[in-house]
């Protein structure tokens, strides 16, 4: 497989990823069972990949639905009855692969506006990290910049300022 082929696969997977994110934002609602949300996401990935007529494409890894203080990589099991509550903060992490080329991304979502600054801090810190990435940049320097950016935000939760 040549580099152009991999790049095209990654571009196509990226387009599907954007479609799936929009789809999620249309179907997510308070009290949705997390298992159902994960299955809906994974079925939509399969559906979109089938439209490409590429046999070796689909879900890159199980969908991660991390709630509140769970930072990453939690996936509901088949009998899970846990629901997404109106005041929860969820990170949705999913990936698409096309012939082994993977596009992976996550986003945070909440029905409650009290988390808007936290979500904004996360988005802007990710964009900052991308901007700083270059061959001569040390990871600890990028980490310092991200930490400084995140600390510039404030969020009030339960009458306590963070």
PDB file of N, CA, C and O in Angstrom, residues 27-101:
ATOM      1  N   UNK A  27     -28.926  12.541  17.981  1.00  0.00           N
ATOM      2  CA  UNK A  27     -29.653  11.460  18.667  1.00  0.00           C
ATOM      3  C   UNK A  27     -29.467  11.455  20.175  1.00  0.00           C
ATOM      4  O   UNK A  27     -30.264  10.852  20.886  1.00  0.00           O
ATOM      5  N   UNK A  28     -28.441  12.135  20.672  1.00  0.00           N
ATOM      6  CA  UNK A  28     -28.162  12.091  22.113  1.00  0.00           C
ATOM      7  C   UNK A  28     -29.229  12.874  22.868  1.00  0.00           C
ATOM      8  O   UNK A  28     -29.660  13.936  22.426  1.00  0.00           O
ATOM      9  N   UNK A  29     -29.667  12.309  23.967  1.00  0.00           N
ATOM     10  CA  UNK A  29     -30.697  12.960  24.779  1.00  0.00           C
ATOM     11  C   UNK A  29     -30.586  12.448  26.212  1.00  0.00           C
ATOM     12  O   UNK A  29     -30.031  11.369  26.452  1.00  0.00           O
ATOM     13  N   UNK A  30     -31.104  13.223  27.167  1.00  0.00           N
ATOM     14  CA  UNK A  30     -31.069  12.748  28.552  1.00  0.00           C
ATOM     15  C   UNK A  30     -31.808  11.416  28.676  1.00  0.00           C
ATOM     16  O   UNK A  30     -32.790  11.164  27.968  1.00  0.00           O
ATOM     17  N   UNK A  31     -31.312  10.574  29.552  1.00  0.00           N
ATOM     18  CA  UNK A  31     -31.892   9.275  29.864  1.00  0.00           C
ATOM     19  C   UNK A  31     -31.707   8.213  28.786  1.00  0.00           C
ATOM     20  O   UNK A  31     -32.322   7.150  28.858  1.00  0.00           O
ATOM     21  N   UNK A  32     -30.853   8.479  27.790  1.00  0.00           N
ATOM     22  CA  UNK A  32     -30.543   7.451  26.809  1.00  0.00           C
ATOM     23  C   UNK A  32     -29.649   6.412  27.483  1.00  0.00           C
ATOM     24  O   UNK A  32     -28.759   6.757  28.260  1.00  0.00           O
ATOM     25  N   UNK A  33     -29.924   5.146  27.222  1.00  0.00           N
ATOM     26  CA  UNK A  33     -29.071   4.089  27.756  1.00  0.00           C
ATOM     27  C   UNK A  33     -27.724   4.165  27.032  1.00  0.00           C
ATOM     28  O   UNK A  33     -27.669   4.286  25.812  1.00  0.00           O
ATOM     29  N   UNK A  34     -26.651   4.108  27.801  1.00  0.00           N
ATOM     30  CA  UNK A  34     -25.317   4.222  27.214  1.00  0.00           C
ATOM     31  C   UNK A  34     -25.023   3.072  26.258  1.00  0.00           C
ATOM     32  O   UNK A  34     -24.364   3.271  25.238  1.00  0.00           O
ATOM     33  N   UNK A  35     -25.535   1.896  26.562  1.00  0.00           N
ATOM     34  CA  UNK A  35     -25.354   0.776  25.638  1.00  0.00           C
ATOM     35  C   UNK A  35     -26.016   1.090  24.295  1.00  0.00           C
ATOM     36  O   UNK A  35     -25.435   0.873  23.230  1.00  0.00           O
ATOM     37  N   UNK A  36     -27.225   1.619  24.346  1.00  0.00           N
ATOM     38  CA  UNK A  36     -27.938   1.959  23.098  1.00  0.00           C
ATOM     39  C   UNK A  36     -27.192   3.035  22.314  1.00  0.00           C
ATOM     40  O   UNK A  36     -27.107   2.971  21.089  1.00  0.00           O
ATOM     41  N   UNK A  37     -26.640   4.019  23.031  1.00  0.00           N
ATOM     42  CA  UNK A  37     -25.873   5.076  22.366  1.00  0.00           C
ATOM     43  C   UNK A  37     -24.660   4.479  21.654  1.00  0.00           C
ATOM     44  O   UNK A  37     -24.402   4.771  20.485  1.00  0.00           O
ATOM     45  N   UNK A  38     -23.929   3.613  22.343  1.00  0.00           N
ATOM     46  CA  UNK A  38     -22.744   2.989  21.748  1.00  0.00           C
ATOM     47  C   UNK A  38     -23.114   2.157  20.522  1.00  0.00           C
ATOM     48  O   UNK A  38     -22.455   2.240  19.475  1.00  0.00           O
ATOM     49  N   UNK A  39     -24.181   1.373  20.626  1.00  0.00           N
ATOM     50  CA  UNK A  39     -24.617   0.533  19.502  1.00  0.00           C
ATOM     51  C   UNK A  39     -25.045   1.402  18.320  1.00  0.00           C
ATOM     52  O   UNK A  39     -24.717   1.100  17.163  1.00  0.00           O
ATOM     53  N   UNK A  40     -25.771   2.489  18.600  1.00  0.00           N
ATOM     54  CA  UNK A  40     -26.182   3.402  17.518  1.00  0.00           C
ATOM     55  C   UNK A  40     -24.974   3.994  16.800  1.00  0.00           C
ATOM     56  O   UNK A  40     -24.956   4.099  15.570  1.00  0.00           O
ATOM     57  N   UNK A  41     -23.968   4.398  17.566  1.00  0.00           N
ATOM     58  CA  UNK A  41     -22.754   4.970  16.979  1.00  0.00           C
ATOM     59  C   UNK A  41     -22.059   3.925  16.107  1.00  0.00           C
ATOM     60  O   UNK A  41     -21.696   4.194  14.951  1.00  0.00           O
ATOM     61  N   UNK A  42     -21.882   2.726  16.637  1.00  0.00           N
ATOM     62  CA  UNK A  42     -21.174   1.691  15.904  1.00  0.00           C
ATOM     63  C   UNK A  42     -21.945   1.230  14.669  1.00  0.00           C
ATOM     64  O   UNK A  42     -21.354   0.992  13.611  1.00  0.00           O
ATOM     65  N   UNK A  43     -23.272   1.156  14.762  1.00  0.00           N
ATOM     66  CA  UNK A  43     -24.073   0.803  13.586  1.00  0.00           C
ATOM     67  C   UNK A  43     -23.981   1.873  12.502  1.00  0.00           C
ATOM     68  O   UNK A  43     -23.927   1.564  11.311  1.00  0.00           O
ATOM     69  N   UNK A  44     -23.946   3.138  12.921  1.00  0.00           N
ATOM     70  CA  UNK A  44     -23.824   4.235  11.953  1.00  0.00           C
ATOM     71  C   UNK A  44     -22.448   4.204  11.280  1.00  0.00           C
ATOM     72  O   UNK A  44     -22.338   4.473  10.073  1.00  0.00           O
ATOM     73  N   UNK A  45     -21.397   3.871  12.029  1.00  0.00           N
ATOM     74  CA  UNK A  45     -20.067   3.735  11.432  1.00  0.00           C
ATOM     75  C   UNK A  45     -20.093   2.645  10.371  1.00  0.00           C
ATOM     76  O   UNK A  45     -19.622   2.845   9.241  1.00  0.00           O
ATOM     77  N   UNK A  46     -20.672   1.492  10.704  1.00  0.00           N
ATOM     78  CA  UNK A  46     -20.761   0.378   9.743  1.00  0.00           C
ATOM     79  C   UNK A  46     -21.538   0.802   8.495  1.00  0.00           C
ATOM     80  O   UNK A  46     -21.128   0.508   7.369  1.00  0.00           O
ATOM     81  N   UNK A  47     -22.658   1.487   8.706  1.00  0.00           N
ATOM     82  CA  UNK A  47     -23.499   1.940   7.589  1.00  0.00           C
ATOM     83  C   UNK A  47     -22.723   2.871   6.662  1.00  0.00           C
ATOM     84  O   UNK A  47     -22.738   2.710   5.436  1.00  0.00           O
ATOM     85  N   UNK A  48     -22.038   3.858   7.245  1.00  0.00           N
ATOM     86  CA  UNK A  48     -21.280   4.817   6.434  1.00  0.00           C
ATOM     87  C   UNK A  48     -20.113   4.140   5.711  1.00  0.00           C
ATOM     88  O   UNK A  48     -19.819   4.462   4.558  1.00  0.00           O
ATOM     89  N   UNK A  49     -19.448   3.203   6.373  1.00  0.00           N
ATOM     90  CA  UNK A  49     -18.330   2.494   5.737  1.00  0.00           C
ATOM     91  C   UNK A  49     -18.825   1.591   4.609  1.00  0.00           C
ATOM     92  O   UNK A  49     -18.154   1.463   3.582  1.00  0.00           O
ATOM     93  N   UNK A  50     -19.993   0.989   4.782  1.00  0.00           N
ATOM     94  CA  UNK A  50     -20.559   0.144   3.719  1.00  0.00           C
ATOM     95  C   UNK A  50     -20.829   0.951   2.458  1.00  0.00           C
ATOM     96  O   UNK A  50     -20.726   0.425   1.347  1.00  0.00           O
ATOM     97  N   UNK A  51     -21.159   2.234   2.619  1.00  0.00           N
ATOM     98  CA  UNK A  51     -21.416   3.085   1.454  1.00  0.00           C
ATOM     99  C   UNK A  51     -20.160   3.284   0.603  1.00  0.00           C
ATOM    100  O   UNK A  51     -20.252   3.605  -0.574  1.00  0.00           O
ATOM    101  N   UNK A  52     -18.980   3.096   1.218  1.00  0.00           N
ATOM    102  CA  UNK A  52     -17.713   3.251   0.490  1.00  0.00           C
ATOM    103  C   UNK A  52     -17.381   2.036  -0.370  1.00  0.00           C
ATOM    104  O   UNK A  52     -16.504   2.109  -1.230  1.00  0.00           O
ATOM    105  N   UNK A  53     -18.066   0.914  -0.122  1.00  0.00           N
ATOM    106  CA  UNK A  53     -17.786  -0.346  -0.820  1.00  0.00           C
ATOM    107  C   UNK A  53     -16.341  -0.796  -0.639  1.00  0.00           C
ATOM    108  O   UNK A  53     -15.721  -1.305  -1.571  1.00  0.00           O
ATOM    109  N   UNK A  54     -15.800  -0.593   0.541  1.00  0.00           N
ATOM    110  CA  UNK A  54     -14.463  -1.086   0.885  1.00  0.00           C
ATOM    111  C   UNK A  54     -14.662  -2.141   1.971  1.00  0.00           C
ATOM    112  O   UNK A  54     -15.163  -1.828   3.052  1.00  0.00           O
ATOM    113  N   UNK A  55     -14.278  -3.371   1.678  1.00  0.00           N
ATOM    114  CA  UNK A  55     -14.536  -4.470   2.611  1.00  0.00           C
ATOM    115  C   UNK A  55     -13.819  -4.301   3.942  1.00  0.00           C
ATOM    116  O   UNK A  55     -14.381  -4.552   4.984  1.00  0.00           O
ATOM    117  N   UNK A  56     -12.569  -3.891   3.920  1.00  0.00           N
ATOM    118  CA  UNK A  56     -11.788  -3.789   5.142  1.00  0.00           C
ATOM    119  C   UNK A  56     -11.904  -2.378   5.721  1.00  0.00           C
ATOM    120  O   UNK A  56     -10.972  -1.592   5.675  1.00  0.00           O
ATOM    121  N   UNK A  57     -13.085  -2.079   6.253  1.00  0.00           N
ATOM    122  CA  UNK A  57     -13.324  -0.776   6.877  1.00  0.00           C
ATOM    123  C   UNK A  57     -14.387  -0.938   7.944  1.00  0.00           C
ATOM    124  O   UNK A  57     -15.160  -1.880   7.929  1.00  0.00           O
ATOM    125  N   UNK A  58     -14.398   0.003   8.891  1.00  0.00           N
ATOM    126  CA  UNK A  58     -15.421  -0.047   9.929  1.00  0.00           C
ATOM    127  C   UNK A  58     -14.977   0.567  11.233  1.00  0.00           C
ATOM    128  O   UNK A  58     -14.229   1.547  11.261  1.00  0.00           O
ATOM    129  N   UNK A  59     -15.413  -0.059  12.316  1.00  0.00           N
ATOM    130  CA  UNK A  59     -15.155   0.422  13.668  1.00  0.00           C
ATOM    131  C   UNK A  59     -13.698   0.142  14.024  1.00  0.00           C
ATOM    132  O   UNK A  59     -13.238  -0.988  13.911  1.00  0.00           O
ATOM    133  N   UNK A  60     -12.974   1.161  14.438  1.00  0.00           N
ATOM    134  CA  UNK A  60     -11.558   0.991  14.766  1.00  0.00           C
ATOM    135  C   UNK A  60     -11.359   0.380  16.152  1.00  0.00           C
ATOM    136  O   UNK A  60     -10.384  -0.336  16.380  1.00  0.00           O
ATOM    137  N   UNK A  61     -12.264   0.654  17.087  1.00  0.00           N
ATOM    138  CA  UNK A  61     -12.170   0.151  18.461  1.00  0.00           C
ATOM    139  C   UNK A  61     -13.529   0.383  19.116  1.00  0.00           C
ATOM    140  O   UNK A  61     -14.343   1.158  18.600  1.00  0.00           O
ATOM    141  N   UNK A  62     -13.808  -0.292  20.229  1.00  0.00           N
ATOM    142  CA  UNK A  62     -15.107  -0.077  20.888  1.00  0.00           C
ATOM    143  C   UNK A  62     -15.317   1.400  21.248  1.00  0.00           C
ATOM    144  O   UNK A  62     -14.387   2.093  21.653  1.00  0.00           O
ATOM    145  N   UNK A  63     -16.534   1.853  21.095  1.00  0.00           N
ATOM    146  CA  UNK A  63     -16.882   3.236  21.410  1.00  0.00           C
ATOM    147  C   UNK A  63     -16.714   3.498  22.900  1.00  0.00           C
ATOM    148  O   UNK A  63     -17.222   2.748  23.729  1.00  0.00           O
ATOM    149  N   UNK A  64     -15.989   4.569  23.221  1.00  0.00           N
ATOM    150  CA  UNK A  64     -15.793   4.964  24.607  1.00  0.00           C
ATOM    151  C   UNK A  64     -16.796   6.029  25.000  1.00  0.00           C
ATOM    152  O   UNK A  64     -16.966   7.027  24.297  1.00  0.00           O
ATOM    153  N   UNK A  65     -17.488   5.802  26.101  1.00  0.00           N
ATOM    154  CA  UNK A  65     -18.470   6.759  26.631  1.00  0.00           C
ATOM    155  C   UNK A  65     -18.114   7.026  28.094  1.00  0.00           C
ATOM    156  O   UNK A  65     -18.610   6.352  28.995  1.00  0.00           O
ATOM    157  N   UNK A  66     -17.244   7.958  28.313  1.00  0.00           N
ATOM    158  CA  UNK A  66     -16.745   8.245  29.656  1.00  0.00           C
ATOM    159  C   UNK A  66     -17.559   9.365  30.284  1.00  0.00           C
ATOM    160  O   UNK A  66     -17.662  10.447  29.722  1.00  0.00           O
ATOM    161  N   UNK A  67     -18.116   9.074  31.450  1.00  0.00           N
ATOM    162  CA  UNK A  67     -19.024  10.004  32.120  1.00  0.00           C
ATOM    163  C   UNK A  67     -18.337  10.645  33.324  1.00  0.00           C
ATOM    164  O   UNK A  67     -17.691   9.964  34.112  1.00  0.00           O
ATOM    165  N   UNK A  68     -18.502  11.968  33.436  1.00  0.00           N
ATOM    166  CA  UNK A  68     -18.073  12.752  34.590  1.00  0.00           C
ATOM    167  C   UNK A  68     -16.608  12.523  34.953  1.00  0.00           C
ATOM    168  O   UNK A  68     -15.733  12.934  34.222  1.00  0.00           O
ATOM    169  N   UNK A  69     -16.320  11.869  36.069  1.00  0.00           N
ATOM    170  CA  UNK A  69     -14.931  11.743  36.512  1.00  0.00           C
ATOM    171  C   UNK A  69     -14.199  10.548  35.908  1.00  0.00           C
ATOM    172  O   UNK A  69     -13.051  10.302  36.239  1.00  0.00           O
ATOM    173  N   UNK A  70     -14.821   9.811  35.013  1.00  0.00           N
ATOM    174  CA  UNK A  70     -14.142   8.739  34.280  1.00  0.00           C
ATOM    175  C   UNK A  70     -13.463   9.397  33.077  1.00  0.00           C
ATOM    176  O   UNK A  70     -14.123   9.893  32.175  1.00  0.00           O
ATOM    177  N   UNK A  71     -12.133   9.410  33.085  1.00  0.00           N
ATOM    178  CA  UNK A  71     -11.396  10.183  32.086  1.00  0.00           C
ATOM    179  C   UNK A  71     -11.453   9.575  30.695  1.00  0.00           C
ATOM    180  O   UNK A  71     -11.519  10.305  29.714  1.00  0.00           O
ATOM    181  N   UNK A  72     -11.406   8.248  30.587  1.00  0.00           N
ATOM    182  CA  UNK A  72     -11.316   7.686  29.235  1.00  0.00           C
ATOM    183  C   UNK A  72     -11.557   6.180  29.226  1.00  0.00           C
ATOM    184  O   UNK A  72     -11.402   5.495  30.228  1.00  0.00           O
ATOM    185  N   UNK A  73     -11.926   5.704  28.057  1.00  0.00           N
ATOM    186  CA  UNK A  73     -11.945   4.292  27.669  1.00  0.00           C
ATOM    187  C   UNK A  73     -12.930   3.414  28.417  1.00  0.00           C
ATOM    188  O   UNK A  73     -12.680   2.240  28.635  1.00  0.00           O
ATOM    189  N   UNK A  74     -14.085   3.931  28.792  1.00  0.00           N
ATOM    190  CA  UNK A  74     -15.131   3.093  29.367  1.00  0.00           C
ATOM    191  C   UNK A  74     -16.135   2.783  28.265  1.00  0.00           C
ATOM    192  O   UNK A  74     -16.596   3.683  27.550  1.00  0.00           O
ATOM    193  N   UNK A  75     -16.462   1.522  28.135  1.00  0.00           N
ATOM    194  CA  UNK A  75     -17.410   1.069  27.120  1.00  0.00           C
ATOM    195  C   UNK A  75     -18.502   0.251  27.807  1.00  0.00           C
ATOM    196  O   UNK A  75     -18.186  -0.662  28.577  1.00  0.00           O
ATOM    197  N   UNK A  76     -19.775   0.549  27.530  1.00  0.00           N
ATOM    198  CA  UNK A  76     -20.843  -0.223  28.174  1.00  0.00           C
ATOM    199  C   UNK A  76     -20.890  -1.659  27.651  1.00  0.00           C
ATOM    200  O   UNK A  76     -20.687  -1.900  26.468  1.00  0.00           O
ATOM    201  N   UNK A  77     -21.139  -2.599  28.561  1.00  0.00           N
ATOM    202  CA  UNK A  77     -21.309  -4.004  28.189  1.00  0.00           C
ATOM    203  C   UNK A  77     -22.759  -4.240  27.779  1.00  0.00           C
ATOM    204  O   UNK A  77     -23.630  -3.405  28.033  1.00  0.00           O
ATOM    205  N   UNK A  78     -23.017  -5.394  27.226  1.00  0.00           N
ATOM    206  CA  UNK A  78     -24.329  -5.688  26.641  1.00  0.00           C
ATOM    207  C   UNK A  78     -25.490  -5.532  27.627  1.00  0.00           C
ATOM    208  O   UNK A  78     -26.552  -5.064  27.251  1.00  0.00           O
ATOM    209  N   UNK A  79     -25.331  -5.883  28.871  1.00  0.00           N
ATOM    210  CA  UNK A  79     -26.430  -5.792  29.847  1.00  0.00           C
ATOM    211  C   UNK A  79     -26.410  -4.503  30.658  1.00  0.00           C
ATOM    212  O   UNK A  79     -27.147  -4.383  31.629  1.00  0.00           O
ATOM    213  N   UNK A  80     -25.607  -3.537  30.252  1.00  0.00           N
ATOM    214  CA  UNK A  80     -25.482  -2.285  30.993  1.00  0.00           C
ATOM    215  C   UNK A  80     -26.784  -1.483  30.913  1.00  0.00           C
ATOM    216  O   UNK A  80     -27.333  -1.273  29.826  1.00  0.00           O
ATOM    217  N   UNK A  81     -27.267  -1.046  32.063  1.00  0.00           N
ATOM    218  CA  UNK A  81     -28.502  -0.252  32.100  1.00  0.00           C
ATOM    219  C   UNK A  81     -28.228   1.208  32.459  1.00  0.00           C
ATOM    220  O   UNK A  81     -29.168   1.985  32.637  1.00  0.00           O
ATOM    221  N   UNK A  82     -26.960   1.558  32.582  1.00  0.00           N
ATOM    222  CA  UNK A  82     -26.585   2.936  32.946  1.00  0.00           C
ATOM    223  C   UNK A  82     -27.106   3.906  31.887  1.00  0.00           C
ATOM    224  O   UNK A  82     -27.035   3.645  30.686  1.00  0.00           O
ATOM    225  N   UNK A  83     -27.635   5.050  32.362  1.00  0.00           N
ATOM    226  CA  UNK A  83     -28.177   6.060  31.453  1.00  0.00           C
ATOM    227  C   UNK A  83     -27.380   7.355  31.563  1.00  0.00           C
ATOM    228  O   UNK A  83     -26.699   7.599  32.554  1.00  0.00           O
ATOM    229  N   UNK A  84     -27.503   8.171  30.540  1.00  0.00           N
ATOM    230  CA  UNK A  84     -26.893   9.501  30.533  1.00  0.00           C
ATOM    231  C   UNK A  84     -27.883  10.470  31.171  1.00  0.00           C
ATOM    232  O   UNK A  84     -29.002  10.637  30.670  1.00  0.00           O
ATOM    233  N   UNK A  85     -27.469  11.080  32.264  1.00  0.00           N
ATOM    234  CA  UNK A  85     -28.360  11.998  32.978  1.00  0.00           C
ATOM    235  C   UNK A  85     -28.175  13.421  32.452  1.00  0.00           C
ATOM    236  O   UNK A  85     -27.156  13.757  31.856  1.00  0.00           O
ATOM    237  N   UNK A  86     -29.160  14.241  32.711  1.00  0.00           N
ATOM    238  CA  UNK A  86     -29.174  15.607  32.195  1.00  0.00           C
ATOM    239  C   UNK A  86     -27.996  16.444  32.677  1.00  0.00           C
ATOM    240  O   UNK A  86     -27.526  17.327  31.969  1.00  0.00           O
ATOM    241  N   UNK A  87     -27.483  16.177  33.882  1.00  0.00           N
ATOM    242  CA  UNK A  87     -26.370  16.956  34.421  1.00  0.00           C
ATOM    243  C   UNK A  87     -25.013  16.293  34.242  1.00  0.00           C
ATOM    244  O   UNK A  87     -24.024  16.747  34.805  1.00  0.00           O
ATOM    245  N   UNK A  88     -24.956  15.244  33.452  1.00  0.00           N
ATOM    246  CA  UNK A  88     -23.690  14.556  33.207  1.00  0.00           C
ATOM    247  C   UNK A  88     -22.867  15.271  32.148  1.00  0.00           C
ATOM    248  O   UNK A  88     -23.398  15.953  31.271  1.00  0.00           O
ATOM    249  N   UNK A  89     -21.573  15.050  32.249  1.00  0.00           N
ATOM    250  CA  UNK A  89     -20.620  15.462  31.219  1.00  0.00           C
ATOM    251  C   UNK A  89     -20.086  14.165  30.615  1.00  0.00           C
ATOM    252  O   UNK A  89     -19.615  13.292  31.348  1.00  0.00           O
ATOM    253  N   UNK A  90     -20.191  14.020  29.302  1.00  0.00           N
ATOM    254  CA  UNK A  90     -19.770  12.785  28.648  1.00  0.00           C
ATOM    255  C   UNK A  90     -18.691  13.079  27.613  1.00  0.00           C
ATOM    256  O   UNK A  90     -18.744  14.106  26.937  1.00  0.00           O
ATOM    257  N   UNK A  91     -17.710  12.189  27.568  1.00  0.00           N
ATOM    258  CA  UNK A  91     -16.722  12.236  26.494  1.00  0.00           C
ATOM    259  C   UNK A  91     -17.006  11.043  25.606  1.00  0.00           C
ATOM    260  O   UNK A  91     -17.053   9.902  26.065  1.00  0.00           O
ATOM    261  N   UNK A  92     -17.219  11.321  24.336  1.00  0.00           N
ATOM    262  CA  UNK A  92     -17.545  10.275  23.360  1.00  0.00           C
ATOM    263  C   UNK A  92     -16.327  10.096  22.457  1.00  0.00           C
ATOM    264  O   UNK A  92     -15.899  11.032  21.793  1.00  0.00           O
ATOM    265  N   UNK A  93     -15.784   8.883  22.456  1.00  0.00           N
ATOM    266  CA  UNK A  93     -14.548   8.569  21.744  1.00  0.00           C
ATOM    267  C   UNK A  93     -14.820   7.411  20.790  1.00  0.00           C
ATOM    268  O   UNK A  93     -15.231   6.339  21.223  1.00  0.00           O
ATOM    269  N   UNK A  94     -14.599   7.646  19.506  1.00  0.00           N
ATOM    270  CA  UNK A  94     -14.831   6.590  18.518  1.00  0.00           C
ATOM    271  C   UNK A  94     -13.849   6.749  17.372  1.00  0.00           C
ATOM    272  O   UNK A  94     -13.294   7.821  17.165  1.00  0.00           O
ATOM    273  N   UNK A  95     -13.654   5.656  16.675  1.00  0.00           N
ATOM    274  CA  UNK A  95     -12.705   5.681  15.577  1.00  0.00           C
ATOM    275  C   UNK A  95     -13.210   4.890  14.379  1.00  0.00           C
ATOM    276  O   UNK A  95     -13.992   3.956  14.525  1.00  0.00           O
ATOM    277  N   UNK A  96     -12.732   5.297  13.229  1.00  0.00           N
ATOM    278  CA  UNK A  96     -13.062   4.640  11.959  1.00  0.00           C
ATOM    279  C   UNK A  96     -11.758   4.186  11.337  1.00  0.00           C
ATOM    280  O   UNK A  96     -10.761   4.907  11.375  1.00  0.00           O
ATOM    281  N   UNK A  97     -11.769   2.973  10.764  1.00  0.00           N
ATOM    282  CA  UNK A  97     -10.575   2.538  10.041  1.00  0.00           C
ATOM    283  C   UNK A  97     -10.972   2.163   8.612  1.00  0.00           C
ATOM    284  O   UNK A  97     -12.080   1.689   8.351  1.00  0.00           O
ATOM    285  N   UNK A  98     -10.084   2.444   7.709  1.00  0.00           N
ATOM    286  CA  UNK A  98     -10.215   1.997   6.324  1.00  0.00           C
ATOM    287  C   UNK A  98      -8.893   1.344   5.956  1.00  0.00           C
ATOM    288  O   UNK A  98      -7.856   2.005   5.941  1.00  0.00           O
ATOM    289  N   UNK A  99      -8.954   0.050   5.756  1.00  0.00           N
ATOM    290  CA  UNK A  99      -7.776  -0.757   5.441  1.00  0.00           C
ATOM    291  C   UNK A  99      -6.605  -0.464   6.385  1.00  0.00           C
ATOM    292  O   UNK A  99      -5.465  -0.310   5.959  1.00  0.00           O
ATOM    293  N   UNK A 100      -6.926  -0.356   7.662  1.00  0.00           N
ATOM    294  CA  UNK A 100      -5.897  -0.168   8.674  1.00  0.00           C
ATOM    295  C   UNK A 100      -5.528   1.270   8.975  1.00  0.00           C
ATOM    296  O   UNK A 100      -4.849   1.540   9.960  1.00  0.00           O
ATOM    297  N   UNK A 101      -5.951   2.203   8.154  1.00  0.00           N
ATOM    298  CA  UNK A 101      -5.708   3.622   8.433  1.00  0.00           C
ATOM    299  C   UNK A 101      -6.813   4.105   9.363  1.00  0.00           C
ATOM    300  O   UNK A 101      -7.992   4.031   9.024  1.00  0.00           O
TER     301      UNK A 101
END
